[in-house]
Coordinates of C-alpha atoms and ligand atoms in Angstrom, one line a residue:
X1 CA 105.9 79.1 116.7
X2 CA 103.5 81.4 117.9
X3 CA 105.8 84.3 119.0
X4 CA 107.2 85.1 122.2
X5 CA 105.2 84.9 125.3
X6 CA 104.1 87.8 126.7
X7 CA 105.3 87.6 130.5
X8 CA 109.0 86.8 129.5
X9 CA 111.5 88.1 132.3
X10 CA 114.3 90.0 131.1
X11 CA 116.5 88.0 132.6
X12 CA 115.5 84.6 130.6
X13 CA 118.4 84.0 129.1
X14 CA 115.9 82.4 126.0
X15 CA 114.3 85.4 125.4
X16 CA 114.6 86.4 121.9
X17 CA 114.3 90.0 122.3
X18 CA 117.2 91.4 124.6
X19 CA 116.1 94.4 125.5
X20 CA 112.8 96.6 124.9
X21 CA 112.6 100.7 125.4
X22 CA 109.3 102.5 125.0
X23 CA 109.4 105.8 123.8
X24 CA 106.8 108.1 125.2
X25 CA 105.8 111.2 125.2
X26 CA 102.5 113.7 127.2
X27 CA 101.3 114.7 124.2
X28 CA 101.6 114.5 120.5
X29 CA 103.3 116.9 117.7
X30 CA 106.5 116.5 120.2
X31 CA 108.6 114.8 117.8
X32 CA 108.3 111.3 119.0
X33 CA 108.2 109.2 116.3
X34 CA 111.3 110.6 115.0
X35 CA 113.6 110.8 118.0
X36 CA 112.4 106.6 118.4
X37 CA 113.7 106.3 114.6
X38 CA 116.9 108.2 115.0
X39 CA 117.5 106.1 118.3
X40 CA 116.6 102.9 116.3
X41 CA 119.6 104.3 113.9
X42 CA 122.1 104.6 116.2
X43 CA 121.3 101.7 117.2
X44 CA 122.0 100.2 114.1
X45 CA 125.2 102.4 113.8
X46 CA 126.8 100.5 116.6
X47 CA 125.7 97.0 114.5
X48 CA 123.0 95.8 116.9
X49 CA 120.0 93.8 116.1
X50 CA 117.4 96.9 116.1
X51 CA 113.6 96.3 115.4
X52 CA 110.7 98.8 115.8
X53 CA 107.1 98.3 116.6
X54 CA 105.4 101.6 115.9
X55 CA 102.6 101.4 118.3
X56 CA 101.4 104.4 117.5
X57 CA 98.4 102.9 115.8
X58 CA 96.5 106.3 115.1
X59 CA 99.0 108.2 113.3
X60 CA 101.6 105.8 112.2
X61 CA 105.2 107.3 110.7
X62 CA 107.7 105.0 111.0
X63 CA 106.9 103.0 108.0
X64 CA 107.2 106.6 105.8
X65 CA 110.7 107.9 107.5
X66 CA 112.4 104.6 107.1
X67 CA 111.0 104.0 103.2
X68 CA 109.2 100.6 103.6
X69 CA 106.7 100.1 101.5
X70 CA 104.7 96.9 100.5
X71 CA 102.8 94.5 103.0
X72 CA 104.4 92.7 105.3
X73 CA 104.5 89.0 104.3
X74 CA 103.8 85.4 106.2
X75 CA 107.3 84.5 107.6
X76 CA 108.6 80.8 107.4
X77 CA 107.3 79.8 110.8
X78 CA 104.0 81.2 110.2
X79 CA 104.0 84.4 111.8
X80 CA 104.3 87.7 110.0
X81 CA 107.4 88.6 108.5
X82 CA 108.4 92.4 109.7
X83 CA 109.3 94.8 106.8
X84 CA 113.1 95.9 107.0
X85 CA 114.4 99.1 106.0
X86 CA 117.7 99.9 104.0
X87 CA 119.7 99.7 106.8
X88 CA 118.3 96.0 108.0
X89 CA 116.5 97.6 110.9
X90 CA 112.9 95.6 111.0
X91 CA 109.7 97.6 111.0
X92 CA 106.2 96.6 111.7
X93 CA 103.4 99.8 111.4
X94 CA 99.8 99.9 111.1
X95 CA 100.5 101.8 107.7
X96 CA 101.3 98.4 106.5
X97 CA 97.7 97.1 107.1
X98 CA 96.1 100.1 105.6
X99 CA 95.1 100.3 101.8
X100 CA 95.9 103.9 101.5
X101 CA 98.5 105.7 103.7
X102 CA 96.2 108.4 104.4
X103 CA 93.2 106.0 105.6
X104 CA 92.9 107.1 109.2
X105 CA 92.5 104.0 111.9
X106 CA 89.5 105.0 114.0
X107 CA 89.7 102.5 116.9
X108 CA 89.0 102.3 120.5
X109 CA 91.6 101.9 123.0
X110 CA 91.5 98.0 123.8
X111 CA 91.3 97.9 119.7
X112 CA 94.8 99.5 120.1
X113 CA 96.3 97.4 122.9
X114 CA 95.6 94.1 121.2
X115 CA 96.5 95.0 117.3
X116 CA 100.0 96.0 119.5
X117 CA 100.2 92.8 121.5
X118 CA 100.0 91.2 118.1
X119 CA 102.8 93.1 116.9
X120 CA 104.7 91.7 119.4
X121 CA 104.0 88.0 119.8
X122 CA 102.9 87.6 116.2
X123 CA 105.9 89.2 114.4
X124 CA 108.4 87.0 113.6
X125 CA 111.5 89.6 115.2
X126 CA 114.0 86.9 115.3
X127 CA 116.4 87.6 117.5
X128 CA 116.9 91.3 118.4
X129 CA 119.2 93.1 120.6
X130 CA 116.5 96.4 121.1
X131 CA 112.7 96.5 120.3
X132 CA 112.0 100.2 120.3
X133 CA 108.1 100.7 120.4
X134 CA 106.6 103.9 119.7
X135 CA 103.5 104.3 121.8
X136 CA 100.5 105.8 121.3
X137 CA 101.1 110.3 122.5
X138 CA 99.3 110.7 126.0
X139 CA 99.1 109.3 129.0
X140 CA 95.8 107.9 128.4
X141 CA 94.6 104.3 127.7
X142 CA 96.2 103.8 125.0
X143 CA 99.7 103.9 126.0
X144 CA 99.0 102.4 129.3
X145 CA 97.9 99.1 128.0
X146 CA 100.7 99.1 125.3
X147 CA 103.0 99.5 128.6
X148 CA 101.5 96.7 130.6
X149 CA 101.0 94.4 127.7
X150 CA 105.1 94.6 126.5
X151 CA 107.9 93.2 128.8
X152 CA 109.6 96.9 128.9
X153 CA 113.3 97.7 130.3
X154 CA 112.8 101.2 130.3
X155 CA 111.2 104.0 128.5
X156 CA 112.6 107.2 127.3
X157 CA 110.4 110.3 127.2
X158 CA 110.4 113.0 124.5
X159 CA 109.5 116.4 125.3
X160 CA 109.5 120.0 124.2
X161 CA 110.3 123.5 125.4
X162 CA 107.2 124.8 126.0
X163 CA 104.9 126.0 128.8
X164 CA 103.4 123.1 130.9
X165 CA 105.7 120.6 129.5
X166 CA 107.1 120.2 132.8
X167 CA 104.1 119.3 133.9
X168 CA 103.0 116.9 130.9
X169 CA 106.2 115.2 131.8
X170 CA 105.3 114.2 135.3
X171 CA 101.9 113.0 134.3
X172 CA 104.8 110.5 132.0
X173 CA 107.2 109.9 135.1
X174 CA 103.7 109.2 137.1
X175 CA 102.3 106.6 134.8
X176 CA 105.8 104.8 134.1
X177 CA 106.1 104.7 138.2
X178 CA 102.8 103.5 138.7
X179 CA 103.9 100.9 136.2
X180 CA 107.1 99.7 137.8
X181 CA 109.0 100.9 134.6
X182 CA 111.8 102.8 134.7
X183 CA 112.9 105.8 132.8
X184 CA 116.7 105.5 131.1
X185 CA 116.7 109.2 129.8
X186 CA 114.8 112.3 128.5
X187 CA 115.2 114.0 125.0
X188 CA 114.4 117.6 124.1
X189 CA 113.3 118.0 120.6
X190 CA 112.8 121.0 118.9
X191 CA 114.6 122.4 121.4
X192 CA 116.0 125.8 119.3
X193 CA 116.6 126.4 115.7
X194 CA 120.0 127.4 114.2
X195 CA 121.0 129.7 111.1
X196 CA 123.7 129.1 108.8
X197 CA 126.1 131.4 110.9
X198 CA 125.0 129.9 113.8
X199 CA 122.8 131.9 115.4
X200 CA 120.4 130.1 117.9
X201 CA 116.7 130.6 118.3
X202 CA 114.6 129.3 120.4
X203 CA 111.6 129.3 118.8
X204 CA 109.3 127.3 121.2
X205 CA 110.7 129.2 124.5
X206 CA 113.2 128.6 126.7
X207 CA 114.8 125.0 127.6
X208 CA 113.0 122.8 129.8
X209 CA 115.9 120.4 130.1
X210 CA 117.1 121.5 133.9
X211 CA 113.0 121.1 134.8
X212 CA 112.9 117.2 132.6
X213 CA 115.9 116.0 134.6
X214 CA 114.6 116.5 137.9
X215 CA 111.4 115.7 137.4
X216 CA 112.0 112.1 136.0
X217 CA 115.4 111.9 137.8
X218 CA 116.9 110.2 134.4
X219 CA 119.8 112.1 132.6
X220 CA 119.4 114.4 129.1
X221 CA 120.1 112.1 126.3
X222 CA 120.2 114.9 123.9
X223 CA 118.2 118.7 123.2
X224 CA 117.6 118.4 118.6
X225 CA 116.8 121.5 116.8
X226 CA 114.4 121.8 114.2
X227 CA 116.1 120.8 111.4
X228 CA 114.6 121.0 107.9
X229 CA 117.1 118.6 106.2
X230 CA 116.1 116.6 108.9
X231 CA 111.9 116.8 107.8
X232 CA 113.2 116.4 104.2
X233 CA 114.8 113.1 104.9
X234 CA 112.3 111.8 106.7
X235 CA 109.4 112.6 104.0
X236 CA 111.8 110.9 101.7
X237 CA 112.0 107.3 103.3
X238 CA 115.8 108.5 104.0
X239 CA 115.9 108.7 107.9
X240 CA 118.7 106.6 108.1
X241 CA 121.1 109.2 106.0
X242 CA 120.6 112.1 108.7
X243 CA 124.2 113.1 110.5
X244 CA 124.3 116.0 112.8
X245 CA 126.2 117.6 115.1
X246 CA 123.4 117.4 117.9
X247 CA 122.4 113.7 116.5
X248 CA 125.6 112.3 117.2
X249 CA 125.6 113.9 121.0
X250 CA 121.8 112.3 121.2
X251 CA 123.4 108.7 119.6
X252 CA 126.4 108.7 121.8
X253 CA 124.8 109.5 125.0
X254 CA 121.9 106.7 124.3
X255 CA 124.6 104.2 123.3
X256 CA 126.2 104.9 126.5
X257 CA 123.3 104.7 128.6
X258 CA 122.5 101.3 127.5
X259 CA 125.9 100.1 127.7
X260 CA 126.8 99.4 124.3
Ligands
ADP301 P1 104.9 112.8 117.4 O1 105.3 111.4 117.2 O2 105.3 113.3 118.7 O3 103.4 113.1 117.1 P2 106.4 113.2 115.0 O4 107.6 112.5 115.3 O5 105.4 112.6 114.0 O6 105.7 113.7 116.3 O7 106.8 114.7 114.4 C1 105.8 115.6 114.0 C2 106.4 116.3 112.7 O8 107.4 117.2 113.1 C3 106.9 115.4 111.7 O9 106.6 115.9 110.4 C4 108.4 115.4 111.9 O10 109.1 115.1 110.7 C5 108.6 116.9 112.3 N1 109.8 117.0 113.3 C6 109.9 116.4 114.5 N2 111.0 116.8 115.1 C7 111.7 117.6 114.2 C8 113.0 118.2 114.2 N3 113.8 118.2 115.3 N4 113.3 119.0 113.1 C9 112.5 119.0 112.0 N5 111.3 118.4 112.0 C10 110.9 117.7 113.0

């Protein structure tokens, strides 16, 4: 077939893909790509179908945290056949289209919303119980159409402590509003760093979470630290080893959220 229709309800009980959660963030360097791959692992944890479309076409990550290498091939039914990482969660990036890692994609935005719509219809997902799509950073264009071309259910938004990210974040809640969407939680990332004897620094300022809950009205899933074993995994394909303290709160209050 040719993939699944782009203006499926969610509640067609046909519909191949359950449920599908956009992860967004105001602006880039936040984190975003890897707080969608650790939800998209505990996810998985819990043994559900997880699949992720990294729609964030300009600087695409996913493929690297989760180790997939190799181009994605023509599945059985003639659509493309997403790569699957060692855990069995299935991944379809840009990287996988590029010859070289490093070769940047220099596209406009309606470039970007239609190689994403393809992702979607012309991946061959199978059945999944969560699509998690990394959008594009911003609330430009980009992610726009990516949120008005997908079917979504909600969207979580990824922020940091900093100045104006309070701000950033209602530019977010705006869009997703003005979109009909609905926000299922917020995540804090990079919210402090810790020592060995447990001494807590909060390296980009103070914690925005009190400001990020009332703002988008959805509750904290989770505030991570910066965590270098955390970057070290991730540069090694190995995303799907990471155990932490503040990861398990993140994964338990997601799973809950959804209703797992
Ligand atoms: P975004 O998608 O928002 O642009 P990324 O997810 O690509 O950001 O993260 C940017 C960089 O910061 C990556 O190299 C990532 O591994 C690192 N990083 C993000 N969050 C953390 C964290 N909590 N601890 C350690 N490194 C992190």
């Amino acid at each position: 077939g040719k993939g699944i229709p782009l203006n499926m309800l969610s509640s067609d009980p046909d519909r191949k893909i359950k449920q599908v959660i956009a992860i967004m963030s105001g602006k880039g360097g936040v984190g975003k790509s890897l707080v969608t791959g650790l939800l998209a692992v505990s996810l998985r944890r819990q043994g559900q179908r997880v699949g992720i479309l990294d729609g964030d076409i300009t600087g695409p990550s996913i493929a690297r945290m989760f180790g997939t290498r190799g181009q994605p091939t023509k599945s059985a039914s003639g659509g493309i056949e997403p790569l699957r990482s060692k855990g069995g969660i299935k991944v379809m990036s840009m990287n996988m289209f590029l010859e070289k890692e490093s070769d940047p994609v220099v596209w406009r935005g309606p470039m970007i919303s239609s190689a994403i719509k393809q992702f979607y219809s012309d991946v061959d997902w199978g059945q999944l119980d969560y699509l998690l799509v990394d959008l594009p950073p911003g609330t430009s264009d980009a992610p726009m159409t990516v949120m008005q071309a997908l079917p979504l259910d909600g969207v979580v938004i990824v922020s940091s402590p900093q100045m104006l990210a309070t701000m950033v974040v209602m530019k977010c809640v705006n869009m997703v509003q003005q979109l009909k969407g609905s926000i299922v939680g917020v995540v804090e990332n990079m919210s402090y760093f810790e020592t060995p004897d447990h001494e807590r620094y909060e390296i980009f300022g103070p914690s925005n979470a009190t400001e990020l809950v009332s703002v988008t009205g959805a509750p904290l899933l989770g505030q991570m630290p910066i965590d270098s074993a955390l970057t070290s995994l991730c540069d090694a394909g190995r995303v799907e080893e990471y155990y932490s303290d503040a990861y398990e709160a993140l994964a338990a209050n997601f799973v809950s959220t959804l209703k797992i």
